[in-house]
Coordinates of C-alpha atoms and ligand atoms in Angstrom, one line a residue:
R582 CA 52.9 -297.6 -161.2
E583 CA 53.9 -295.1 -163.9
T584 CA 57.2 -293.4 -163.3
P585 CA 56.6 -289.7 -163.2
S586 CA 59.0 -287.5 -165.0
K587 CA 61.3 -285.2 -163.3
T588 CA 59.7 -281.9 -162.5
A589 CA 60.9 -278.7 -164.1
L590 CA 61.5 -277.3 -160.6
E591 CA 63.9 -280.1 -159.7
S592 CA 65.9 -279.7 -162.9
S593 CA 66.2 -276.0 -162.1
Y594 CA 68.2 -276.8 -159.1
M595 CA 70.8 -278.3 -161.4
G596 CA 71.1 -275.0 -163.2
K597 CA 71.6 -273.1 -160.0
H598 CA 75.2 -274.0 -160.1
W599 CA 78.2 -272.3 -158.6
T600 CA 79.6 -271.6 -162.0
E601 CA 76.7 -269.4 -163.0
K602 CA 76.7 -267.1 -160.0
S603 CA 78.8 -264.1 -159.2
L604 CA 81.0 -264.3 -156.2
S605 CA 78.7 -262.1 -154.1
E606 CA 75.7 -264.2 -155.0
M607 CA 77.2 -267.4 -153.6
N608 CA 75.4 -268.6 -150.5
G609 CA 76.3 -271.3 -148.0
R610 CA 74.6 -274.0 -149.9
D611 CA 76.4 -273.0 -153.2
W612 CA 79.7 -273.3 -151.5
R613 CA 78.8 -276.7 -150.0
I614 CA 77.9 -277.9 -153.5
L615 CA 81.2 -276.6 -154.8
R616 CA 83.0 -278.5 -152.1
E617 CA 81.0 -281.6 -152.9
D618 CA 81.8 -281.3 -156.6
F619 CA 85.5 -281.3 -155.9
A620 CA 85.2 -283.7 -152.9
I621 CA 86.8 -281.2 -150.6
V622 CA 86.2 -281.7 -146.9
T623 CA 87.6 -279.3 -144.3
K624 CA 87.8 -278.7 -140.6
G625 CA 89.7 -276.3 -138.4
G626 CA 87.4 -273.3 -138.0
A627 CA 87.3 -270.1 -140.1
V628 CA 88.2 -272.0 -143.2
E629 CA 88.2 -270.0 -146.4
N630 CA 86.0 -271.2 -149.3
P631 CA 87.8 -273.0 -152.2
M632 CA 88.8 -270.9 -155.2
R633 CA 86.2 -271.1 -158.1
N634 CA 89.0 -270.2 -160.6
W635 CA 92.5 -268.8 -160.5
E636 CA 91.5 -265.2 -161.2
E637 CA 88.7 -264.5 -158.8
L638 CA 90.7 -264.1 -155.6
D639 CA 93.1 -261.2 -155.7
V640 CA 95.6 -263.2 -153.7
I641 CA 97.6 -264.3 -156.8
P642 CA 99.6 -261.5 -158.3
K643 CA 99.1 -260.9 -162.0
D644 CA 102.5 -262.0 -163.1
L645 CA 102.2 -265.3 -161.3
L646 CA 98.7 -265.8 -162.6
R647 CA 99.9 -265.4 -166.1
I648 CA 102.7 -267.9 -165.7
V649 CA 100.3 -270.5 -164.3
T650 CA 97.6 -270.1 -166.9
H651 CA 99.5 -269.0 -169.9
D652 CA 103.0 -270.4 -169.7
L653 CA 102.2 -273.7 -167.8
H654 CA 98.7 -273.7 -169.4
F655 CA 97.0 -274.9 -166.2
L656 CA 93.6 -273.4 -167.0
S657 CA 91.9 -274.2 -163.7
P658 CA 93.2 -275.1 -160.3
T659 CA 93.0 -278.7 -159.0
P660 CA 90.9 -279.4 -155.9
I661 CA 93.9 -279.3 -153.5
Q662 CA 95.0 -276.1 -155.1
R663 CA 91.5 -274.6 -154.8
I664 CA 91.4 -275.2 -151.1
T665 CA 95.1 -274.7 -150.1
I666 CA 95.8 -271.3 -151.8
P667 CA 93.0 -269.2 -150.3
N668 CA 93.6 -270.6 -146.8
V669 CA 97.4 -270.2 -146.6
C670 CA 98.0 -266.8 -148.2
R671 CA 95.4 -264.3 -147.1
K672 CA 97.0 -260.9 -146.6
N673 CA 99.3 -261.2 -143.5
Q674 CA 97.6 -264.3 -142.3
Y675 CA 99.8 -267.3 -143.1
R676 CA 97.8 -270.1 -141.6
D677 CA 99.1 -273.6 -141.0
F678 CA 97.6 -276.2 -143.3
L679 CA 97.3 -280.0 -143.4
G680 CA 96.2 -281.4 -146.7
V681 CA 95.3 -285.0 -147.4
A682 CA 95.3 -285.7 -151.1
S683 CA 96.6 -288.6 -153.3
T684 CA 99.5 -288.4 -155.7
G685 CA 99.0 -286.6 -158.9
S686 CA 96.6 -284.2 -157.4
G687 CA 98.8 -281.1 -158.0
K688 CA 100.1 -280.6 -154.5
T689 CA 103.4 -279.2 -155.6
L690 CA 101.9 -276.1 -157.1
A691 CA 99.5 -275.9 -154.2
F692 CA 102.5 -274.9 -152.0
I693 CA 104.8 -273.4 -154.6
V694 CA 102.3 -270.7 -155.5
P695 CA 101.8 -269.6 -151.9
I696 CA 105.5 -269.6 -151.3
L697 CA 106.0 -267.2 -154.2
I698 CA 103.1 -265.1 -153.2
R699 CA 104.5 -264.6 -149.8
M700 CA 108.0 -263.8 -151.3
S701 CA 106.5 -261.3 -153.7
R702 CA 104.9 -259.5 -150.8
S703 CA 108.1 -258.9 -149.0
S704 CA 110.7 -256.5 -150.4
S705 CA 113.6 -258.2 -152.1
R706 CA 116.9 -258.5 -150.3
P707 CA 120.3 -257.8 -151.7
P708 CA 121.9 -261.0 -152.9
S709 CA 124.7 -260.9 -150.3
L710 CA 122.2 -261.4 -147.5
K711 CA 120.7 -264.4 -149.0
I712 CA 123.5 -266.7 -148.2
M713 CA 123.8 -265.6 -144.6
D714 CA 120.1 -265.8 -143.8
G715 CA 119.3 -269.0 -145.5
P716 CA 116.2 -269.9 -147.5
K717 CA 112.8 -268.3 -147.1
A718 CA 111.1 -271.6 -147.9
L719 CA 112.1 -275.1 -146.9
I720 CA 110.4 -278.1 -148.5
L721 CA 111.1 -281.6 -147.1
A722 CA 110.3 -284.6 -149.2
P723 CA 111.1 -288.3 -148.5
T724 CA 113.3 -289.3 -151.5
R725 CA 115.8 -287.9 -153.8
E726 CA 113.5 -288.4 -156.8
L727 CA 110.7 -286.5 -155.2
V728 CA 113.0 -283.7 -154.2
Q729 CA 114.2 -283.4 -157.7
Q730 CA 110.6 -283.5 -159.1
I731 CA 109.6 -280.7 -156.8
Q732 CA 112.7 -278.6 -157.7
A733 CA 111.9 -279.1 -161.4
E734 CA 108.2 -278.1 -160.9
A735 CA 109.2 -275.1 -158.9
E736 CA 111.7 -274.0 -161.4
R737 CA 109.2 -274.1 -164.2
V738 CA 107.6 -271.1 -162.4
T739 CA 110.6 -269.4 -160.8
K740 CA 112.7 -269.2 -164.0
I741 CA 110.0 -267.1 -165.7
W742 CA 109.1 -265.3 -162.6
S743 CA 112.7 -264.3 -161.9
I744 CA 113.3 -262.9 -165.3
E745 CA 110.1 -260.8 -165.2
N746 CA 110.7 -259.6 -161.6
N747 CA 114.4 -259.0 -162.0
Y748 CA 114.6 -260.9 -158.7
D749 CA 116.6 -264.1 -159.0
C750 CA 114.6 -266.7 -157.1
K751 CA 116.9 -269.6 -156.6
V752 CA 115.7 -273.1 -156.0
V753 CA 118.3 -275.5 -154.5
S754 CA 118.1 -279.1 -153.7
I755 CA 120.0 -281.2 -151.1
V756 CA 119.7 -284.9 -151.4
G757 CA 121.7 -287.9 -150.3
G758 CA 124.5 -288.7 -152.8
H759 CA 125.7 -285.1 -153.0
S760 CA 129.0 -284.5 -151.3
L761 CA 129.1 -281.7 -148.7
E762 CA 131.4 -279.8 -151.2
E763 CA 128.8 -280.1 -153.9
I764 CA 126.1 -278.9 -151.5
S765 CA 128.2 -276.0 -150.3
Y766 CA 128.9 -275.0 -153.9
S767 CA 125.2 -275.2 -154.9
L768 CA 124.3 -272.9 -152.0
S769 CA 127.1 -270.4 -152.8
E770 CA 125.0 -268.2 -155.0
G771 CA 122.1 -268.0 -152.6
C772 CA 119.1 -270.0 -152.0
D773 CA 115.5 -268.8 -151.7
I774 CA 113.7 -272.1 -151.8
L775 CA 115.4 -275.2 -150.5
V776 CA 114.1 -278.7 -151.3
A777 CA 115.7 -281.5 -149.3
T778 CA 115.5 -285.0 -147.9
P779 CA 115.7 -284.9 -144.1
G780 CA 118.9 -286.9 -143.6
R781 CA 121.1 -284.9 -145.9
L782 CA 119.7 -281.6 -144.7
I783 CA 120.6 -282.5 -141.1
D784 CA 124.2 -283.3 -142.2
S785 CA 124.3 -279.9 -144.0
L786 CA 123.1 -278.1 -140.9
D787 CA 125.5 -279.9 -138.6
N788 CA 128.3 -279.0 -140.9
H789 CA 127.2 -275.3 -140.9
L790 CA 126.7 -275.2 -144.6
L791 CA 123.6 -273.1 -144.1
V792 CA 121.4 -271.5 -141.5
M793 CA 117.7 -271.5 -141.2
K794 CA 116.9 -268.0 -139.8
Q795 CA 114.5 -266.7 -142.4
V796 CA 112.3 -269.7 -143.1
E797 CA 108.8 -268.2 -143.7
T798 CA 107.2 -271.3 -145.2
L799 CA 108.0 -274.9 -144.2
V800 CA 106.5 -277.7 -146.2
L801 CA 106.4 -281.3 -145.4
D802 CA 105.5 -283.1 -148.6
E803 CA 104.4 -286.8 -148.6
A804 CA 104.6 -286.8 -144.8
D805 CA 103.2 -290.3 -144.6
K806 CA 106.0 -291.6 -146.8
M807 CA 108.6 -289.9 -144.7
V808 CA 107.2 -291.6 -141.6
D809 CA 107.1 -295.0 -143.5
L810 CA 110.7 -294.6 -144.4
G811 CA 111.6 -294.0 -140.8
F812 CA 112.3 -290.3 -141.0
E813 CA 110.0 -289.1 -138.2
D814 CA 112.8 -288.3 -135.8
Q815 CA 114.8 -286.5 -138.4
V816 CA 111.8 -284.5 -139.5
T817 CA 110.9 -283.4 -136.0
N818 CA 114.5 -282.6 -135.4
I819 CA 114.5 -280.3 -138.3
L820 CA 111.2 -278.7 -137.2
T821 CA 112.8 -278.0 -133.8
K822 CA 116.0 -276.6 -135.3
V823 CA 114.1 -274.3 -137.6
D824 CA 112.0 -273.1 -134.6
V825 CA 115.0 -272.5 -132.4
G826 CA 117.1 -270.7 -135.0
A827 CA 114.3 -268.5 -136.4
D828 CA 114.5 -264.8 -136.6
P829 CA 111.8 -263.9 -134.0
S830 CA 110.2 -261.4 -136.4
I831 CA 109.2 -264.1 -138.8
N832 CA 105.7 -265.5 -138.5
R833 CA 106.4 -269.0 -139.8
Q834 CA 103.9 -271.1 -141.5
T835 CA 103.9 -274.9 -141.8
M836 CA 102.1 -276.8 -144.4
M837 CA 102.0 -280.6 -144.4
F838 CA 100.7 -282.8 -147.2
T839 CA 100.0 -286.5 -147.0
A840 CA 98.2 -289.2 -149.0
T841 CA 96.8 -290.7 -145.8
M842 CA 96.1 -289.5 -142.4
T843 CA 97.8 -291.5 -139.7
S844 CA 98.2 -291.1 -135.9
V845 CA 101.9 -290.2 -136.3
I846 CA 101.0 -287.4 -138.8
E847 CA 98.4 -286.2 -136.3
K848 CA 101.0 -286.2 -133.6
I849 CA 103.4 -284.2 -135.7
A850 CA 100.6 -281.7 -136.6
A851 CA 99.6 -281.4 -132.9
G852 CA 103.2 -280.8 -131.9
Y853 CA 104.4 -278.4 -134.6
M854 CA 101.4 -276.7 -136.1
K855 CA 99.2 -273.8 -134.9
K856 CA 95.5 -274.3 -135.4
P857 CA 95.9 -275.7 -138.9
V858 CA 93.2 -275.9 -141.5
Y859 CA 92.6 -279.6 -142.3
A860 CA 91.5 -280.4 -145.8
T861 CA 90.9 -283.8 -147.3
I862 CA 90.4 -284.3 -151.1
G863 CA 88.4 -287.3 -152.2
V864 CA 88.6 -290.4 -150.3
D865 CA 91.2 -290.6 -147.6
T866 CA 92.2 -294.3 -148.1
G867 CA 93.5 -294.4 -144.5
S868 CA 90.0 -294.1 -143.2
E869 CA 87.8 -295.2 -146.0
P870 CA 84.3 -295.2 -144.6
L871 CA 82.9 -298.6 -143.8
I872 CA 79.8 -298.8 -145.8
Q873 CA 78.1 -302.2 -146.2
Q874 CA 76.5 -302.0 -149.6
I875 CA 73.6 -304.3 -150.3
V876 CA 71.8 -304.5 -153.6
E877 CA 68.3 -306.1 -153.7
Y878 CA 66.0 -306.9 -156.6
S879 CA 62.5 -305.5 -156.7
D880 CA 60.5 -304.0 -159.6
N881 CA 57.5 -303.0 -157.6
D882 CA 57.2 -300.1 -155.2
E883 CA 54.6 -301.8 -152.9
Q884 CA 56.8 -304.8 -152.5
K885 CA 59.9 -302.5 -151.8
F886 CA 57.9 -300.7 -149.2
K887 CA 56.9 -304.0 -147.5
K888 CA 60.6 -305.1 -147.3
L889 CA 61.7 -301.7 -146.2
R890 CA 59.1 -301.4 -143.4
S891 CA 60.8 -304.2 -141.5
V892 CA 64.3 -303.3 -142.5
V893 CA 64.2 -299.8 -141.1
T894 CA 63.3 -301.0 -137.6
K895 CA 66.6 -302.8 -137.5
Y896 CA 68.6 -299.6 -137.7
E897 CA 69.1 -296.7 -135.4
P898 CA 67.7 -293.5 -136.7
P899 CA 68.4 -291.2 -138.5
I900 CA 67.8 -293.0 -141.8
I901 CA 67.6 -291.5 -145.3
I902 CA 65.7 -292.9 -148.2
F903 CA 66.6 -291.6 -151.6
I904 CA 64.1 -291.5 -154.4
N905 CA 64.3 -290.0 -157.9
Y906 CA 60.9 -288.4 -158.2
K907 CA 59.0 -286.2 -155.8
Q908 CA 55.7 -288.1 -156.4
T909 CA 57.4 -291.2 -155.1
A910 CA 58.6 -289.2 -152.1
D911 CA 55.1 -288.1 -151.2
W912 CA 53.7 -291.5 -151.7
L913 CA 56.4 -293.2 -149.7
A914 CA 56.2 -290.7 -146.8
E915 CA 52.5 -291.2 -146.6
K916 CA 52.9 -295.0 -146.5
F917 CA 55.4 -294.7 -143.6
Q918 CA 53.1 -292.3 -141.7
N919 CA 50.1 -294.4 -142.2
E920 CA 51.4 -297.9 -141.8
T921 CA 54.3 -297.6 -139.3
N922 CA 54.9 -295.5 -136.2
M923 CA 57.9 -293.8 -137.6
K924 CA 57.9 -290.1 -138.4
V925 CA 59.0 -289.0 -141.9
T926 CA 60.1 -285.8 -143.4
I927 CA 60.4 -285.0 -147.1
L928 CA 63.1 -283.1 -148.9
H929 CA 62.6 -282.5 -152.5
G930 CA 62.9 -279.7 -155.1
S931 CA 59.4 -278.4 -154.8
K932 CA 59.9 -277.4 -151.3
S933 CA 61.1 -273.9 -150.5
Q934 CA 64.4 -273.2 -148.9
D935 CA 62.6 -272.5 -145.6
Q936 CA 60.7 -275.8 -145.8
R937 CA 63.9 -277.7 -146.5
E938 CA 65.7 -276.1 -143.6
H939 CA 62.7 -277.0 -141.4
S940 CA 62.7 -280.6 -142.5
L941 CA 66.4 -280.8 -141.8
K942 CA 65.9 -279.3 -138.3
L943 CA 63.3 -282.0 -137.5
F944 CA 65.6 -284.7 -138.8
R945 CA 68.7 -283.5 -137.0
S946 CA 66.9 -283.1 -133.7
G947 CA 65.6 -286.6 -133.9
K948 CA 62.0 -285.6 -133.9
V949 CA 61.6 -287.5 -137.1
Q950 CA 63.5 -290.7 -137.8
I951 CA 63.3 -291.0 -141.6
M952 CA 64.0 -288.5 -144.3
V953 CA 62.8 -289.2 -147.8
A954 CA 64.9 -287.1 -150.2
T955 CA 65.8 -286.6 -153.8
N956 CA 69.5 -286.3 -154.4
V957 CA 69.1 -283.0 -156.1
A958 CA 67.4 -281.5 -153.1
A959 CA 69.9 -283.1 -150.7
R960 CA 72.9 -281.7 -152.5
G961 CA 74.9 -279.2 -150.6
L962 CA 72.9 -279.7 -147.4
D963 CA 74.6 -280.4 -144.2
I964 CA 73.0 -283.7 -143.3
P965 CA 74.1 -285.5 -140.2
N966 CA 75.7 -288.9 -140.3
V967 CA 73.1 -291.6 -140.7
S968 CA 73.1 -295.3 -140.0
L969 CA 71.3 -296.4 -143.1
V970 CA 70.9 -295.0 -146.6
V971 CA 68.3 -296.6 -148.8
N972 CA 68.1 -296.1 -152.5
F973 CA 64.5 -296.8 -153.1
Q974 CA 65.3 -296.0 -156.6
I975 CA 69.0 -296.0 -157.7
P976 CA 70.2 -292.7 -159.3
K977 CA 71.2 -292.4 -162.9
K978 CA 74.9 -291.7 -162.3
I979 CA 77.4 -293.5 -160.2
D980 CA 78.6 -290.1 -158.8
D981 CA 75.2 -289.5 -157.3
Y982 CA 75.2 -293.0 -155.8
I983 CA 78.6 -292.3 -154.1
H984 CA 77.2 -288.9 -152.8
R985 CA 74.1 -290.6 -151.5
I986 CA 75.8 -293.5 -149.7
G987 CA 78.4 -291.1 -148.4
R988 CA 75.8 -289.8 -145.9
T989 CA 76.5 -292.8 -143.9
G990 CA 79.7 -294.4 -142.6
R991 CA 81.3 -291.1 -141.7
A992 CA 83.6 -290.4 -138.8
A993 CA 84.8 -294.0 -138.6
K994 CA 81.3 -295.3 -137.9
E995 CA 79.9 -298.2 -139.8
G996 CA 77.0 -297.6 -142.1
T997 CA 74.8 -299.5 -144.4
A998 CA 73.5 -298.7 -147.9
I999 CA 70.6 -300.7 -149.3
S1000 CA 69.7 -300.2 -153.0
Y1001 CA 66.7 -301.6 -154.8
V1002 CA 67.1 -302.3 -158.5
G1003 CA 64.7 -303.8 -161.0
G1004 CA 63.2 -301.1 -163.2
T1005 CA 64.3 -300.9 -166.9
E1006 CA 65.7 -297.4 -166.2
D1007 CA 68.1 -299.1 -163.7
E1008 CA 69.9 -301.0 -166.5
T1009 CA 72.1 -298.1 -167.4
L1010 CA 73.8 -298.0 -164.0
I1011 CA 73.7 -301.6 -162.9
G1012 CA 77.1 -302.6 -164.5
E1013 CA 78.9 -299.6 -163.0
L1014 CA 77.2 -300.1 -159.7
H1015 CA 78.3 -303.8 -159.6
K1016 CA 81.9 -302.8 -160.2
Y1017 CA 81.8 -300.0 -157.6
V1018 CA 80.2 -302.2 -154.9
K1019 CA 82.7 -305.0 -155.5
K1020 CA 85.6 -302.6 -155.2
H1021 CA 84.4 -300.5 -152.3
D1022 CA 82.6 -302.7 -149.8
P1023 CA 85.4 -303.7 -147.6
L1024 CA 83.4 -306.1 -145.5
N1025 CA 82.1 -308.4 -148.2
N1026 CA 82.4 -308.2 -152.0
N1027 CA 79.3 -310.1 -152.6
R1028 CA 76.3 -308.0 -151.5
F1029 CA 74.2 -308.5 -154.6
S1030 CA 71.2 -310.7 -154.0
D1031 CA 70.8 -313.7 -156.2
A1032 CA 67.7 -312.2 -157.8
V1033 CA 69.8 -309.2 -158.9
K1034 CA 72.5 -311.5 -160.2
N1035 CA 70.1 -313.6 -162.1
K1036 CA 68.3 -310.7 -163.6
Y1037 CA 71.4 -308.9 -164.7
N1038 CA 73.6 -311.9 -165.4
F1039 CA 76.4 -311.3 -163.1
G1040 CA 77.5 -314.9 -163.3
I1041 CA 78.2 -317.3 -160.5
E1042 CA 79.8 -315.8 -157.5
K1043 CA 80.4 -317.0 -153.9
R1044 CA 77.0 -317.3 -152.2
N1045 CA 76.3 -314.3 -150.1
E1046 CA 75.3 -314.5 -146.5
V1047 CA 71.9 -313.4 -145.3
I1048 CA 72.3 -309.8 -144.1
Y1049 CA 68.9 -309.2 -142.6
Ligands
LIG1155 P1 101.2 -284.5 -156.5 O1 102.4 -283.8 -155.8 O2 99.9 -284.2 -155.8 O3 101.5 -285.9 -156.7 P2 102.0 -282.9 -158.7 O4 102.1 -281.6 -158.0 O5 103.3 -283.6 -159.0 O6 101.1 -283.8 -157.9 O7 101.2 -282.7 -160.0 C1 100.9 -283.7 -160.9 C2 100.9 -283.3 -162.3 O8 99.8 -282.4 -162.6 C3 102.2 -282.5 -162.7 O9 102.6 -282.9 -164.0 C4 101.7 -281.1 -162.7 O10 102.5 -280.3 -163.6 C5 100.3 -281.1 -163.2 N1 99.4 -280.0 -162.6 C6 99.6 -279.4 -161.5 N2 98.6 -278.5 -161.3 C7 97.8 -278.5 -162.4 C8 96.7 -277.8 -162.9 N3 96.1 -276.8 -162.2 N4 96.1 -278.1 -164.1 C9 96.7 -279.1 -164.8 N5 97.8 -279.8 -164.5 C10 98.4 -279.5 -163.3
LIG1156 MG1 104.1 -284.4 -154.9

C-alpha cells in the first residue's frame, strides 16, 4: 500500500495555533491546545486560562511588567507562571492555589509577581506602621538555602520596584542560625515580605519579635520537602497562628507549591485552603500514569489489522487507534465495521467541527467502542480516559507519541499503549521511542518485540514476556 501524503486540510490545523489568534478569537479548543502545549492540567472549577504572554492580561502593572521583561529579561512566562498569575490575582479575587511543578520551573516569580501586584493595589502605609503590623506576605520554605534563594530572587524585582515606586518594599529572611538579636535587628526597619523556615519563624513569634496581623498572601514553597523534613506540624502551627492573629478585614490568600502531590499535602490543602485552583505542570512524578508500552513489528497494514482485531477484544472500550493519514483512517474504520462487531468512529482533519463533536459524543457515550483518529484532529479535544491506545502508525515526533499515549493511564488507572513500527518512515523516531519506553514504562523496561529489536538492532536484552 502506498502511503498517502498528509492532506492540506490537516496541515492547516497546525497553522490554527493559539499564537496566531487575537484573544477574542480564542475558543475552547484553542485554549485546550495551549494547555497541552505547556502540559498544564487544572481542576477546581472556574479556572482562568493560562497567560499567552506577559502583556495580554492587564493584571500586571506596567512598571512590574517592564522589570520582568526588560530588567530581568524574562521574555515569556514559564508554564507555572502562565497558569498561576491569572488565577491568583484577578481584581479583588485572591483565590487559593495549589501548584505542582518540578524544580527550576520558575515558581518563585509565579508567587512574587502576584504578591507585588496585590501590594501595588493597596495604598502604601507609613513606615512606622510596618513594624507593628508585620509583613503583608509570608513565604515558608524548608531550608535556609531555599529561603535565601527566594529572598534573592524577590529582591531582584523589589529593589528596582522600590526605587521606581518610592515605596520601600523590604524583603526579610528568618532562618536557623540567626540569633534572635539578629532577627530582631533585621526586622527593625520594617518587613513587607518575610521569607522563613518554619522552625525559626515559630521561635520568633514565640519571642514576640513580630506579629502576623496583615498577611495577605501566604506561600508554602516546596511543601513536599517541608513534609519530608518533618515540618508538617510546624507548618500547620504557623497556618493556624496566622489565621488566629489576622486582621479580620484581610481576605487572606494561600498558595502552595510542591514538586509532587502526596496525601499529606492534600490534607493540608483541605484543612487550610478555600476552594483552591489545582494546577499540575508536566508529569507529576508522584502519580506518573501507569502505561504499559508495547512496541511490535509489522510493515503491512493488513497484517496489523489482523493482529489488532484480536487485541482489541481483550480491552475494555473505549479504545483509540491513532493513524497518520486520513485515508488509512477511512480504510481501517471500514475494516473494523465489516469484519468485527465493534463500532468505530473517525476523527480526522477533513471532518467539520460539528462532525468531530458528534464523533466524540458517540465515543464518550459508549455507543461506539473504537475511535480512529489523527493526532492533529485529536489535539485539544477533551477525550475521555481510555484503556488502550494503539499507534497503528507511529507519529513523527516523540512529543506526539507522549500526547497520544497520555490518553490512557489517567486518574491512577492502568493503561496500555501498543505501537506498530516497520515502515521506513518510522526509522526517524525509533531510537527516541526506544529510549522513552525504556525510561517510562514502570512495569517492564523490555516491551519491544524481538522482531523490532532485530530489525532496528537494539542488541540483546532480557527476553520479554508474552503480553497478549
Ligand atoms: P523553581 O522555584 O520552580 O525551582 P525558580 O523560581 O528558582 O524555579 O526559577 C528557576 C530559574 O529560572 C531562576 O534562575 C529564575 O531566575 C529563572 N526564571 C524564572 N522565570 C523565568 C522566565 N519567565 N523566563 C526565564 N527564566 C526564568
Ligand atoms: Mg523554588
